[in-house]
Short mmCIF file of C-alpha atoms and ligand atoms in Angstrom, two decimals:
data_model
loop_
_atom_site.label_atom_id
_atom_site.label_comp_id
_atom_site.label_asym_id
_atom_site.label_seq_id
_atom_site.Cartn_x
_atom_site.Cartn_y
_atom_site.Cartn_z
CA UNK U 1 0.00 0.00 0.00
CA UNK U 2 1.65 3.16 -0.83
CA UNK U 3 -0.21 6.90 -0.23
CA UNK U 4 0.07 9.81 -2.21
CA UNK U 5 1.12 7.07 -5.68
CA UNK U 6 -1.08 9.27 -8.04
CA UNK U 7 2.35 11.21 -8.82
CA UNK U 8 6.20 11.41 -8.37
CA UNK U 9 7.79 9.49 -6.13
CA UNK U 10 4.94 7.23 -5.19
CA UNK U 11 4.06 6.80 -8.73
CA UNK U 12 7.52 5.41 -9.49
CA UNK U 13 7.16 3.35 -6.58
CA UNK U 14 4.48 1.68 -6.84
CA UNK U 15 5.39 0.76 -10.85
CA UNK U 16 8.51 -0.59 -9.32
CA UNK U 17 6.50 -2.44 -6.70
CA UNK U 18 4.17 -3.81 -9.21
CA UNK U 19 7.16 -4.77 -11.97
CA UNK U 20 8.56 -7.06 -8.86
CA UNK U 21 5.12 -8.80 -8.18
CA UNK U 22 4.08 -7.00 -5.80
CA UNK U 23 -0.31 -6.45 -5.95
CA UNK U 24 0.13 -2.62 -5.22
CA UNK U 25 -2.94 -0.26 -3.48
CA UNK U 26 -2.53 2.87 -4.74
CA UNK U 27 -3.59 6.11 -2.36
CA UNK U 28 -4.17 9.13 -3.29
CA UNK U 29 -6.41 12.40 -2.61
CA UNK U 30 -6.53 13.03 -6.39
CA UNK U 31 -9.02 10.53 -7.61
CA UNK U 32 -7.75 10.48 -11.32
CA UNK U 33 -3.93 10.26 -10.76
CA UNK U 34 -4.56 7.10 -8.67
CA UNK U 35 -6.91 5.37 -10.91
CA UNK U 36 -4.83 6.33 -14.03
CA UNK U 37 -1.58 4.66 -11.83
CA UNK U 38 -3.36 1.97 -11.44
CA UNK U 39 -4.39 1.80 -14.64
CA UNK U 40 -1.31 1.84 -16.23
CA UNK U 41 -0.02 -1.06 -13.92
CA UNK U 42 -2.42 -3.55 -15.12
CA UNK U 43 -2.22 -2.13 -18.37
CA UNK U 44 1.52 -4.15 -17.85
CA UNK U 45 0.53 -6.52 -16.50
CA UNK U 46 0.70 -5.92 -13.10
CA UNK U 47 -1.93 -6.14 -10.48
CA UNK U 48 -3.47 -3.01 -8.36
CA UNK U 49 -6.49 -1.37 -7.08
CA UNK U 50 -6.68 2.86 -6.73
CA UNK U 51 -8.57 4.31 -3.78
CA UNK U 52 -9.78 8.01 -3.03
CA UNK U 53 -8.02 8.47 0.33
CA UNK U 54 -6.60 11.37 2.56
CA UNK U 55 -4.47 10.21 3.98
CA UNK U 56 -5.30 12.62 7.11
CA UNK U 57 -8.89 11.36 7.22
CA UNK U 58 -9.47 8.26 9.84
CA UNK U 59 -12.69 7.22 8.27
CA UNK U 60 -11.21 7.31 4.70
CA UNK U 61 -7.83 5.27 5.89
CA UNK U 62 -9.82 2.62 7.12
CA UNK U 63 -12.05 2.03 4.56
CA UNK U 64 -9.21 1.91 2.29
CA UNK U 65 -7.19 -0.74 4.78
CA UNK U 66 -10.51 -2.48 4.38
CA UNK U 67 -11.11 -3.03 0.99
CA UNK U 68 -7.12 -3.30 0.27
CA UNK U 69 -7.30 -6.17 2.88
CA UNK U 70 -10.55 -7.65 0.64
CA UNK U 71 -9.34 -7.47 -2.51
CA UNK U 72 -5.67 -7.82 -2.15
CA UNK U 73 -5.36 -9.62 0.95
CA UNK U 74 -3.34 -8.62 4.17
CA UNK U 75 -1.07 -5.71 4.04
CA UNK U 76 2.65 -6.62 3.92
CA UNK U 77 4.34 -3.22 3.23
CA UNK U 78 3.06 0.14 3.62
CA UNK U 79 4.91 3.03 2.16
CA UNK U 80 3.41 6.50 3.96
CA UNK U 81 4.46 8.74 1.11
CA UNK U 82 1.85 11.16 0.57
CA UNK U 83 3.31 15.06 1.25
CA UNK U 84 3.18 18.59 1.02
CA UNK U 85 5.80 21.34 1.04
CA UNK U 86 5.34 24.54 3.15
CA UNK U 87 5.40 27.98 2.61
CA UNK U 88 8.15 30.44 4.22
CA UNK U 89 10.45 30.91 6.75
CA UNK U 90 8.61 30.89 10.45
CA UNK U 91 8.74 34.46 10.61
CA UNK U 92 6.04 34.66 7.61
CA UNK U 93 4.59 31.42 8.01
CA UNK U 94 1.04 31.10 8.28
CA UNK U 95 -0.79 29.09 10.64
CA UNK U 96 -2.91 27.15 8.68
CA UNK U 97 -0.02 25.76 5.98
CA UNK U 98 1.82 24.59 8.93
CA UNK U 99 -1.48 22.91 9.92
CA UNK U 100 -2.19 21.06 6.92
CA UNK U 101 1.68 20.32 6.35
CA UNK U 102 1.74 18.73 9.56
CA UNK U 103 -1.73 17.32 9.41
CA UNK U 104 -0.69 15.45 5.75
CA UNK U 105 3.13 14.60 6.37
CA UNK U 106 2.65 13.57 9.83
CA UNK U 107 -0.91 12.75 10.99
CA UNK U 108 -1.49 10.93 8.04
CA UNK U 109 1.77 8.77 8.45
CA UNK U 110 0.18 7.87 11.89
CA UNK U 111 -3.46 7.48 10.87
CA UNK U 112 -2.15 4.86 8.01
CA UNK U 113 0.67 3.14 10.17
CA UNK U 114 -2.09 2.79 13.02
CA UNK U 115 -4.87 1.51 10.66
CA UNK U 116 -2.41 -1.14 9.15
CA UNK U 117 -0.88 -2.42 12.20
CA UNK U 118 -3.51 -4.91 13.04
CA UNK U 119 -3.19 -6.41 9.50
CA UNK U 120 0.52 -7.19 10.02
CA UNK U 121 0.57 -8.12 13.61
CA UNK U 122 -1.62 -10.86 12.45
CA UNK U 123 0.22 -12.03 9.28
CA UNK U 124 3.27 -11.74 11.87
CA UNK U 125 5.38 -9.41 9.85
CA UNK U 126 5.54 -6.00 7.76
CA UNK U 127 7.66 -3.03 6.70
CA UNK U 128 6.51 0.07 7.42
CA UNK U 129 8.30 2.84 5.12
CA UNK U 130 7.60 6.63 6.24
CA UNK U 131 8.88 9.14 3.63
CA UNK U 132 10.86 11.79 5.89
CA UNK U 133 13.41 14.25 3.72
CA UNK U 134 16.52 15.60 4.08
CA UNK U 135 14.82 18.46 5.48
CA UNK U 136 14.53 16.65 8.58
CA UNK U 137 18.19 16.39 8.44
CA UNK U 138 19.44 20.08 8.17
CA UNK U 139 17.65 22.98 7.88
CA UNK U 140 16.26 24.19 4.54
CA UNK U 141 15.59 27.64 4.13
CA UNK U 142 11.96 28.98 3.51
CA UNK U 143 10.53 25.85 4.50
CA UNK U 144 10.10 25.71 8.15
CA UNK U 145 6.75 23.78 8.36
CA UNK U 146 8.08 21.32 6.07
CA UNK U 147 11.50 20.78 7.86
CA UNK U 148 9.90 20.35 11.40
CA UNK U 149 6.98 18.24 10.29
CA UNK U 150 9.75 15.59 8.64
CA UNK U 151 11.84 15.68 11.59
CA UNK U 152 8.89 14.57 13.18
CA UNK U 153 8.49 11.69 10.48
CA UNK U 154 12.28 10.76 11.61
CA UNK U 155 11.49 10.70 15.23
CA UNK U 156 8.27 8.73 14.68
CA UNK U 157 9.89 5.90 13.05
CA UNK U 158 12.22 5.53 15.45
CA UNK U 159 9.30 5.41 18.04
CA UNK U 160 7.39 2.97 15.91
CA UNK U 161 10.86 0.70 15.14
CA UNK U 162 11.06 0.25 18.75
CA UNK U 163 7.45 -0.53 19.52
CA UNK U 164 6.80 -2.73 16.72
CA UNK U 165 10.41 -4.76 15.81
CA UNK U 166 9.46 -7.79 18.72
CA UNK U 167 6.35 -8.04 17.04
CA UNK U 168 7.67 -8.45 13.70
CA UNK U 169 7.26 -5.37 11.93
CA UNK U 170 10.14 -3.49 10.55
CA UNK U 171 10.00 0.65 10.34
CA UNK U 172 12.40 2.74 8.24
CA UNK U 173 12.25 6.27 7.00
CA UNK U 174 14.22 7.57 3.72
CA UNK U 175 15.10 10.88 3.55
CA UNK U 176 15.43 11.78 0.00
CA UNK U 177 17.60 14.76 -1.70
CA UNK U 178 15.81 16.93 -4.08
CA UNK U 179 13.75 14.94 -6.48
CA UNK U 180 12.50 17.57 -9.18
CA UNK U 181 8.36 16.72 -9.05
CA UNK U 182 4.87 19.03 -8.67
CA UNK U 183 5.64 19.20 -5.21
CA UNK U 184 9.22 20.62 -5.44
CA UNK U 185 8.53 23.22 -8.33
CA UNK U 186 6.96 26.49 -5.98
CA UNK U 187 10.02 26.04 -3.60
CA UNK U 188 12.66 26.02 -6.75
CA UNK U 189 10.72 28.79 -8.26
CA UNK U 190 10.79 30.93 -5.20
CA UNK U 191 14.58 30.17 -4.73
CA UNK U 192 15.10 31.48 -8.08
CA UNK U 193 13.78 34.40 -7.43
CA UNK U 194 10.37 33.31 -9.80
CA UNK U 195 12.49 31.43 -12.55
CA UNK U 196 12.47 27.85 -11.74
CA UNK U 197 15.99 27.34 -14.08
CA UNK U 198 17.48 29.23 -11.33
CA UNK U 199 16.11 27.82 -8.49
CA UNK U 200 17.15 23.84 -9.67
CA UNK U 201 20.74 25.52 -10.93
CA UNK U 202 21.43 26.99 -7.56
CA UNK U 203 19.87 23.39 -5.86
CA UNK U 204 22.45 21.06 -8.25
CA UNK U 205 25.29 23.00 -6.44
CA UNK U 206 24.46 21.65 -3.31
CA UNK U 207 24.90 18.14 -4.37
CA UNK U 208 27.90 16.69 -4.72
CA UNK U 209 27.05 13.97 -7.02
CA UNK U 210 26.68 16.75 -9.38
CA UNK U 211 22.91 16.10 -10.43
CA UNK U 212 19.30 15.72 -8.16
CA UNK U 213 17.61 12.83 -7.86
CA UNK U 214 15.40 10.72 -9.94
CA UNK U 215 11.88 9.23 -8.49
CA UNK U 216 13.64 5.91 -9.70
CA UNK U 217 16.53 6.54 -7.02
CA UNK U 218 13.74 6.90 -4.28
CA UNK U 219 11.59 4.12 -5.75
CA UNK U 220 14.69 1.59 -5.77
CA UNK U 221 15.52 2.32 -1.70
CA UNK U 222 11.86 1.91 -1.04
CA UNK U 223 11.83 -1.35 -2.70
CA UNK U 224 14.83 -2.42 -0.74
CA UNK U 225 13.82 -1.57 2.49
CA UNK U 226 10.15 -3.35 1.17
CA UNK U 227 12.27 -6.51 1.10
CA UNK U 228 13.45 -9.14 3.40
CA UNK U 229 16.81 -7.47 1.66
CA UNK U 230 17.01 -4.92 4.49
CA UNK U 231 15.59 -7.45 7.24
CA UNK U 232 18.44 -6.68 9.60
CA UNK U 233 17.09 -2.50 9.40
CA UNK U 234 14.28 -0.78 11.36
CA UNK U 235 14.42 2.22 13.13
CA UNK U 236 16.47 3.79 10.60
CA UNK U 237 16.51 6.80 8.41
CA UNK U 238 18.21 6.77 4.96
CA UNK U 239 19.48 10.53 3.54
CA UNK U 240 18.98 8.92 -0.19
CA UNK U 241 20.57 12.18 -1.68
CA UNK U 242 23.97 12.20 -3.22
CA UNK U 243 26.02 13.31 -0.58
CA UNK U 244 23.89 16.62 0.21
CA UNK U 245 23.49 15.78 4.03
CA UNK U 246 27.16 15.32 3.98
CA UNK U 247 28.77 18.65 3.18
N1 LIG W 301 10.44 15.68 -4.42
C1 LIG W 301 11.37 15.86 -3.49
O1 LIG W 301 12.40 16.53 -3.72
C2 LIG W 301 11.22 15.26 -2.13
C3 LIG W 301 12.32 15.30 -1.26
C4 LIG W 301 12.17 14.77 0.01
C5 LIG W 301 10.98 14.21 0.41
N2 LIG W 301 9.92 14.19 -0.46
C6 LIG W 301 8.68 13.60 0.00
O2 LIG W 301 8.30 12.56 -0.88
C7 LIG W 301 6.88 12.43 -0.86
C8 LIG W 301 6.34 12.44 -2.28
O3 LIG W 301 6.69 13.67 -2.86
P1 LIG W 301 6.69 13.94 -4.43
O4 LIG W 301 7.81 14.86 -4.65
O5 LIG W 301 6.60 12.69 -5.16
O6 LIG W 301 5.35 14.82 -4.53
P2 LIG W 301 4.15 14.84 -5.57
O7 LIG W 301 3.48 16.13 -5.32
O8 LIG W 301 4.61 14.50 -6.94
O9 LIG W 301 3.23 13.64 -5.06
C9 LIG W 301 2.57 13.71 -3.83
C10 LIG W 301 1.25 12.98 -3.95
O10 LIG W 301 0.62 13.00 -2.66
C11 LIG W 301 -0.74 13.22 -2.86
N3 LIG W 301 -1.35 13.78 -1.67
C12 LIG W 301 -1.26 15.04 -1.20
N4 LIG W 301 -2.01 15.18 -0.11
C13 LIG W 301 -2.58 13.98 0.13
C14 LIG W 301 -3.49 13.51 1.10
N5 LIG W 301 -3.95 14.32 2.07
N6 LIG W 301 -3.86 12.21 1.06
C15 LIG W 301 -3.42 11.40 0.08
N7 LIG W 301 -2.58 11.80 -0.89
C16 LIG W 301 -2.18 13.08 -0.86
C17 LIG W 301 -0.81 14.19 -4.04
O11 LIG W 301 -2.10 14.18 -4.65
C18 LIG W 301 0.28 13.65 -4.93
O12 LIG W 301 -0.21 12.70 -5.85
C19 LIG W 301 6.37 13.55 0.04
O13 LIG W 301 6.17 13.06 1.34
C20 LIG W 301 7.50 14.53 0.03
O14 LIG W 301 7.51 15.37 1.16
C21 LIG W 301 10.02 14.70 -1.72
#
């Protein structure tokens, strides 16, 4: 089950998810985007089911475990991807973007991780993925709803990791680099001053790998920490984001 798959990263992910076998659920608050995901996974062959959900809506997440858990059987992996950005620095931020940036990045990881939990504590094992950022790693300028709400994402899974790994369920957070996707365009624009070639030219500088990252390069740690690959990790979050974090 992956939120927010209807674009970007999640999108990737769950085509990745679904070209490895996996039967993928595909979240998202925009209706079309999910069904045309989903749509293009069995249209290879692959087998998923969209759903309508915010994420930060109780009664919505648990329909969706529900019919997910009907028509796909139980939940092995969920991937709490769904995310906004933020607007501003905190002397200009307004109240109700931090709101909603908290209530989507962070609420909704807990409303999904709590509504699955069940499912995998009777199947006996799962990997929980939470999508943090570096942003929860250093700060980011203009963004300080964003940055706090994943550093809250970082310190959940590391709550969750320790609750969950003696009953079998593993919990990891990736903290990707810059991935150019809808969600990253208004914060390049406005660090280019309004022109968007600016804003990624002055972002590329900051990595030393010399380029930002793909959706695939997210997609491919998600699958791997999916996996009974990374059974040894929980607790743990991964800066996927060539060598930015480490400057
Ligand atoms: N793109 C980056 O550079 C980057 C870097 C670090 C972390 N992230 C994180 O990765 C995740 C995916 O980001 P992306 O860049 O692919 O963004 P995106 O905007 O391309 O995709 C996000 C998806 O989440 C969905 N969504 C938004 N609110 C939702 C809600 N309430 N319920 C369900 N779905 C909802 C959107 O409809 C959209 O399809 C986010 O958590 C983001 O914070 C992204």
């Amino acid at each position: 089950m992956i939120t927010g798959a209807g674009s970007g990263i999640g999108r990737a992910s769950a085509e990745l998810f679904a070209r490895e076998g996996a039967a993928v659920a595909v979240l998202d608050v925009n209706a079309d985007a999910a069904a045309e995901v989903a749509a293009a996974i069995a249209g290879s062959g692959g087998r998923a089911l969209s759903s309508v959900t915010d994420v930060t809506d109780d009664a919505q997440v648990r329909t969706a475990m529900a019919t997910v858990v009907a028509e796909l059987g139980p939940i092995g992996v969920l991937y709490n991807n769904a995310g906004i950005g933020s607007k501003g620095a905190v002397d200009v931020a307004e109240e109700d973007d931090w709101d909603r940036c908290f209530d989507i990045n962070v609420k909704g990881t807990f409303l999904c991780s709590r509504a699955v939990i069940p499912s995998m504590l009777e199947a006996g094992r799962g990997s929980i993925i939470n999508q943090a950022s570096v942003a929860a790693l250093v700060g980011v300028p203009n963004f300080a709803a964003y940055c706090a709400a994943k550093g809250a994402v970082a310190s959940l899974t590391r709550s969750m990791s320790v609750d969950l790994a003696p009953r079998g369920i593993r919990v990891n957070a990736i903290a990707p680099g810059t991935v150019y996707t809808p969600l990253m365009e208004p914060m390049l624009t406005a660090r280019g001053g309004g022109d968007l070639q600016k804003g990624l030219e002055m972002t590329i500088v900051k990595y030393p790998i010399g380029r930002l990252g793909d959706v695939s390069d997210i997609a491919a740690a998600a699958l791997f920490l999916a996996s009974d690959e990374s059974a040894f990790a929980t607790g743990s979050v991964f800066a996927i984001d060539g060598g930015m974090t480490s400057i």
